[in-house]
């Protein structure tokens, strides 16, 4: 898709702009429908995310992206803002209210190639209170703890056509965006330029 757009940009820039505009409006309308269908039914949020991740694993085109979001987290807010700044309007799952199932959490870990320990939010005081800093605990025990206490799942997790990633720091989301912004201003005023992201 990116290669095709690149060729069209070079040959017919006006058509390229119209094509992108129409595709984004089509995706926006589809996302709006999905969001309405999920409203009040948390189990559907996961169904939509499952459809997306399944399509990605098969190399199929998708209509939306997903962010596991905590609105109280600055990194999560910056990541969501970057996605929207790029023209993407993701399906937002506030995972503290709608935590993933065990199967979905394991799927996300596998897609990100992370261990449960690496996804555990160890800086949360609850982690030490529950004794989760004990290195002898196995993966299943850590997953149990994250499912029982979703705040222990690090955030944000982003799923797009380009992959699945824990976007901490928030700039990591740039590699998952079809049209990443050339620059972005964080909440703290720091300007992030794409060319400077390592």
Tab-separated table of C-alpha atoms in Angstrom:
chain	number	residue	atom	x	y	z
A	1	UNK	CA	0.000	0.000	0.000
A	2	UNK	CA	2.771	2.460	0.922
A	3	UNK	CA	4.702	1.612	-2.273
A	4	UNK	CA	1.583	2.138	-4.403
A	5	UNK	CA	0.902	5.479	-2.758
A	6	UNK	CA	4.526	6.467	-3.350
A	7	UNK	CA	4.236	5.785	-7.086
A	8	UNK	CA	0.929	7.621	-7.325
A	9	UNK	CA	2.378	10.545	-5.374
A	10	UNK	CA	5.189	10.857	-7.903
A	11	UNK	CA	2.989	10.569	-10.996
A	12	UNK	CA	-0.407	11.934	-10.006
A	13	UNK	CA	-0.196	13.849	-6.721
A	14	UNK	CA	-3.742	15.208	-6.982
A	15	UNK	CA	-5.223	11.738	-7.363
A	16	UNK	CA	-3.079	10.470	-4.486
A	17	UNK	CA	-4.503	13.099	-2.165
A	18	UNK	CA	-8.069	12.228	-3.192
A	19	UNK	CA	-7.426	8.500	-2.780
A	20	UNK	CA	-6.021	8.955	0.714
A	21	UNK	CA	-8.905	11.265	1.637
A	22	UNK	CA	-11.508	8.731	0.496
A	23	UNK	CA	-9.742	5.804	2.168
A	24	UNK	CA	-9.488	7.662	5.468
A	25	UNK	CA	-13.174	8.623	5.319
A	26	UNK	CA	-14.094	5.008	4.545
A	27	UNK	CA	-12.010	3.821	7.494
A	28	UNK	CA	-13.424	6.551	9.727
A	29	UNK	CA	-17.005	5.520	8.906
A	30	UNK	CA	-16.181	1.858	9.511
A	31	UNK	CA	-14.550	2.682	12.838
A	32	UNK	CA	-17.543	4.781	13.856
A	33	UNK	CA	-19.815	1.819	13.178
A	34	UNK	CA	-17.539	-0.485	15.180
A	35	UNK	CA	-17.378	1.922	18.104
A	36	UNK	CA	-21.185	2.204	18.188
A	37	UNK	CA	-21.509	-1.563	18.036
A	38	UNK	CA	-19.154	-1.960	21.009
A	39	UNK	CA	-20.767	0.707	23.175
A	40	UNK	CA	-22.061	-0.841	26.354
A	41	UNK	CA	-20.837	-4.303	25.388
A	42	UNK	CA	-17.191	-4.728	26.494
A	43	UNK	CA	-17.019	-8.247	25.106
A	44	UNK	CA	-17.385	-6.821	21.598
A	45	UNK	CA	-14.295	-4.641	22.043
A	46	UNK	CA	-12.203	-7.749	22.332
A	47	UNK	CA	-13.983	-9.352	19.376
A	48	UNK	CA	-13.086	-6.363	17.202
A	49	UNK	CA	-9.483	-6.420	18.389
A	50	UNK	CA	-9.341	-10.170	17.753
A	51	UNK	CA	-10.528	-9.655	14.166
A	52	UNK	CA	-7.823	-7.039	13.650
A	53	UNK	CA	-4.987	-9.094	15.112
A	54	UNK	CA	-6.121	-12.163	13.142
A	55	UNK	CA	-6.115	-10.161	9.920
A	56	UNK	CA	-2.623	-8.862	10.702
A	57	UNK	CA	-1.298	-12.372	11.343
A	58	UNK	CA	-2.680	-13.466	7.962
A	59	UNK	CA	-1.290	-10.462	6.118
A	60	UNK	CA	-4.783	-9.211	5.288
A	61	UNK	CA	-5.787	-5.530	5.094
A	62	UNK	CA	-7.626	-4.123	8.111
A	63	UNK	CA	-9.993	-1.237	8.717
A	64	UNK	CA	-8.894	-0.037	12.109
A	65	UNK	CA	-6.176	-0.005	14.727
A	66	UNK	CA	-6.430	-0.563	18.460
A	67	UNK	CA	-4.846	1.057	21.499
A	68	UNK	CA	-5.053	-0.363	25.008
A	69	UNK	CA	-5.269	2.999	26.690
A	70	UNK	CA	-5.162	4.493	30.169
A	71	UNK	CA	-6.383	8.115	29.981
A	72	UNK	CA	-4.607	8.903	33.263
A	73	UNK	CA	-1.210	8.017	31.761
A	74	UNK	CA	0.737	10.761	29.958
A	75	UNK	CA	2.596	8.255	27.754
A	76	UNK	CA	-0.682	6.672	26.727
A	77	UNK	CA	-2.247	10.058	25.986
A	78	UNK	CA	0.765	11.119	23.897
A	79	UNK	CA	0.647	7.849	21.953
A	80	UNK	CA	-3.049	8.245	21.196
A	81	UNK	CA	-2.474	11.861	20.159
A	82	UNK	CA	0.322	10.808	17.787
A	83	UNK	CA	-1.963	8.254	16.184
A	84	UNK	CA	-4.698	10.807	15.685
A	85	UNK	CA	-2.193	13.396	14.437
A	86	UNK	CA	-1.192	10.915	11.718
A	87	UNK	CA	-4.801	10.659	10.526
A	88	UNK	CA	-5.518	7.410	12.348
A	89	UNK	CA	-8.532	7.139	14.647
A	90	UNK	CA	-7.943	3.934	16.614
A	91	UNK	CA	-10.423	1.797	18.454
A	92	UNK	CA	-9.706	2.804	22.067
A	93	UNK	CA	-9.939	0.133	24.739
A	94	UNK	CA	-9.652	1.509	28.258
A	95	UNK	CA	-8.217	-1.720	29.572
A	96	UNK	CA	-8.693	-0.818	33.247
A	97	UNK	CA	-12.439	-0.933	32.529
A	98	UNK	CA	-12.297	-3.642	29.862
A	99	UNK	CA	-9.264	-5.829	30.583
A	100	UNK	CA	-8.197	-8.420	28.018
A	101	UNK	CA	-9.035	-12.056	28.574
A	102	UNK	CA	-6.277	-14.480	29.475
A	103	UNK	CA	-6.122	-15.770	25.906
A	104	UNK	CA	-5.937	-12.254	24.488
A	105	UNK	CA	-3.226	-11.174	26.925
A	106	UNK	CA	-1.152	-14.208	25.973
A	107	UNK	CA	-1.741	-13.440	22.281
A	108	UNK	CA	-0.594	-9.839	22.774
A	109	UNK	CA	2.520	-10.955	24.635
A	110	UNK	CA	3.383	-13.347	21.817
A	111	UNK	CA	2.789	-10.687	19.149
A	112	UNK	CA	5.032	-8.217	21.009
A	113	UNK	CA	7.596	-10.922	21.792
A	114	UNK	CA	7.553	-9.917	25.435
A	115	UNK	CA	7.564	-12.026	28.559
A	116	UNK	CA	4.945	-11.371	31.253
A	117	UNK	CA	7.744	-9.949	33.407
A	118	UNK	CA	8.594	-7.431	30.670
A	119	UNK	CA	4.968	-6.304	30.424
A	120	UNK	CA	4.508	-6.082	34.185
A	121	UNK	CA	4.364	-2.505	35.442
A	122	UNK	CA	6.964	-3.026	38.147
A	123	UNK	CA	7.018	0.638	39.205
A	124	UNK	CA	3.427	0.357	40.431
A	125	UNK	CA	3.437	0.102	44.272
A	126	UNK	CA	0.942	-2.749	43.972
A	127	UNK	CA	3.654	-4.849	42.359
A	128	UNK	CA	5.786	-4.923	45.497
A	129	UNK	CA	2.729	-5.123	47.753
A	130	UNK	CA	1.734	-8.360	46.043
A	131	UNK	CA	5.294	-9.676	46.096
A	132	UNK	CA	5.494	-9.743	42.303
A	133	UNK	CA	9.102	-8.568	42.394
A	134	UNK	CA	9.970	-12.100	43.492
A	135	UNK	CA	12.069	-13.505	40.591
A	136	UNK	CA	10.963	-17.039	41.407
A	137	UNK	CA	7.392	-16.356	40.220
A	138	UNK	CA	6.623	-17.995	36.896
A	139	UNK	CA	4.861	-16.507	33.879
A	140	UNK	CA	1.480	-17.982	34.752
A	141	UNK	CA	1.550	-16.361	38.185
A	142	UNK	CA	2.436	-12.988	36.691
A	143	UNK	CA	-0.356	-13.284	34.127
A	144	UNK	CA	-2.793	-14.186	36.909
A	145	UNK	CA	-1.771	-11.039	38.777
A	146	UNK	CA	-2.139	-8.783	35.716
A	147	UNK	CA	-5.582	-10.162	34.957
A	148	UNK	CA	-6.671	-9.664	38.565
A	149	UNK	CA	-5.146	-6.168	38.654
A	150	UNK	CA	-5.107	-4.661	35.100
A	151	UNK	CA	-3.222	-1.597	36.384
A	152	UNK	CA	-0.175	-3.872	36.487
A	153	UNK	CA	-0.240	-4.206	32.674
A	154	UNK	CA	2.162	-1.687	31.195
A	155	UNK	CA	0.747	0.690	28.630
A	156	UNK	CA	-0.094	1.604	26.009
A	157	UNK	CA	-0.257	-1.455	23.772
A	158	UNK	CA	-0.946	-0.570	20.130
A	159	UNK	CA	-2.132	-2.910	17.382
A	160	UNK	CA	-2.060	-1.764	13.738
A	161	UNK	CA	-1.579	-3.309	10.314
A	162	UNK	CA	2.167	-2.853	10.832
A	163	UNK	CA	2.453	-4.787	14.069
A	164	UNK	CA	1.858	-4.895	17.800
A	165	UNK	CA	3.992	-3.006	20.303
A	166	UNK	CA	4.205	-1.714	23.833
A	167	UNK	CA	4.643	1.976	23.026
A	168	UNK	CA	6.770	3.143	25.904
A	169	UNK	CA	8.189	5.645	25.182
A	170	UNK	CA	5.339	6.953	23.054
A	171	UNK	CA	7.577	7.494	19.993
A	172	UNK	CA	7.613	3.744	19.446
A	173	UNK	CA	4.174	4.090	17.899
A	174	UNK	CA	5.689	5.888	14.898
A	175	UNK	CA	6.868	2.589	13.411
A	176	UNK	CA	3.279	1.315	13.520
A	177	UNK	CA	1.728	4.229	11.624
A	178	UNK	CA	1.198	4.206	7.862
A	179	UNK	CA	1.634	7.997	7.747
A	180	UNK	CA	3.668	9.011	10.814
A	181	UNK	CA	3.804	12.744	11.514
A	182	UNK	CA	7.077	14.481	10.724
A	183	UNK	CA	6.971	16.031	14.160
A	184	UNK	CA	4.804	15.979	17.257
A	185	UNK	CA	4.615	18.108	20.399
A	186	UNK	CA	4.206	16.168	23.627
A	187	UNK	CA	2.109	17.327	26.546
A	188	UNK	CA	5.244	18.613	28.283
A	189	UNK	CA	6.070	20.809	25.272
A	190	UNK	CA	8.938	18.690	23.946
A	191	UNK	CA	8.919	18.451	20.148
A	192	UNK	CA	9.574	14.963	18.769
A	193	UNK	CA	10.927	14.872	15.212
A	194	UNK	CA	10.638	11.638	13.280
A	195	UNK	CA	14.149	11.825	11.921
A	196	UNK	CA	15.524	12.032	15.457
A	197	UNK	CA	13.707	8.963	16.803
A	198	UNK	CA	16.142	6.096	17.328
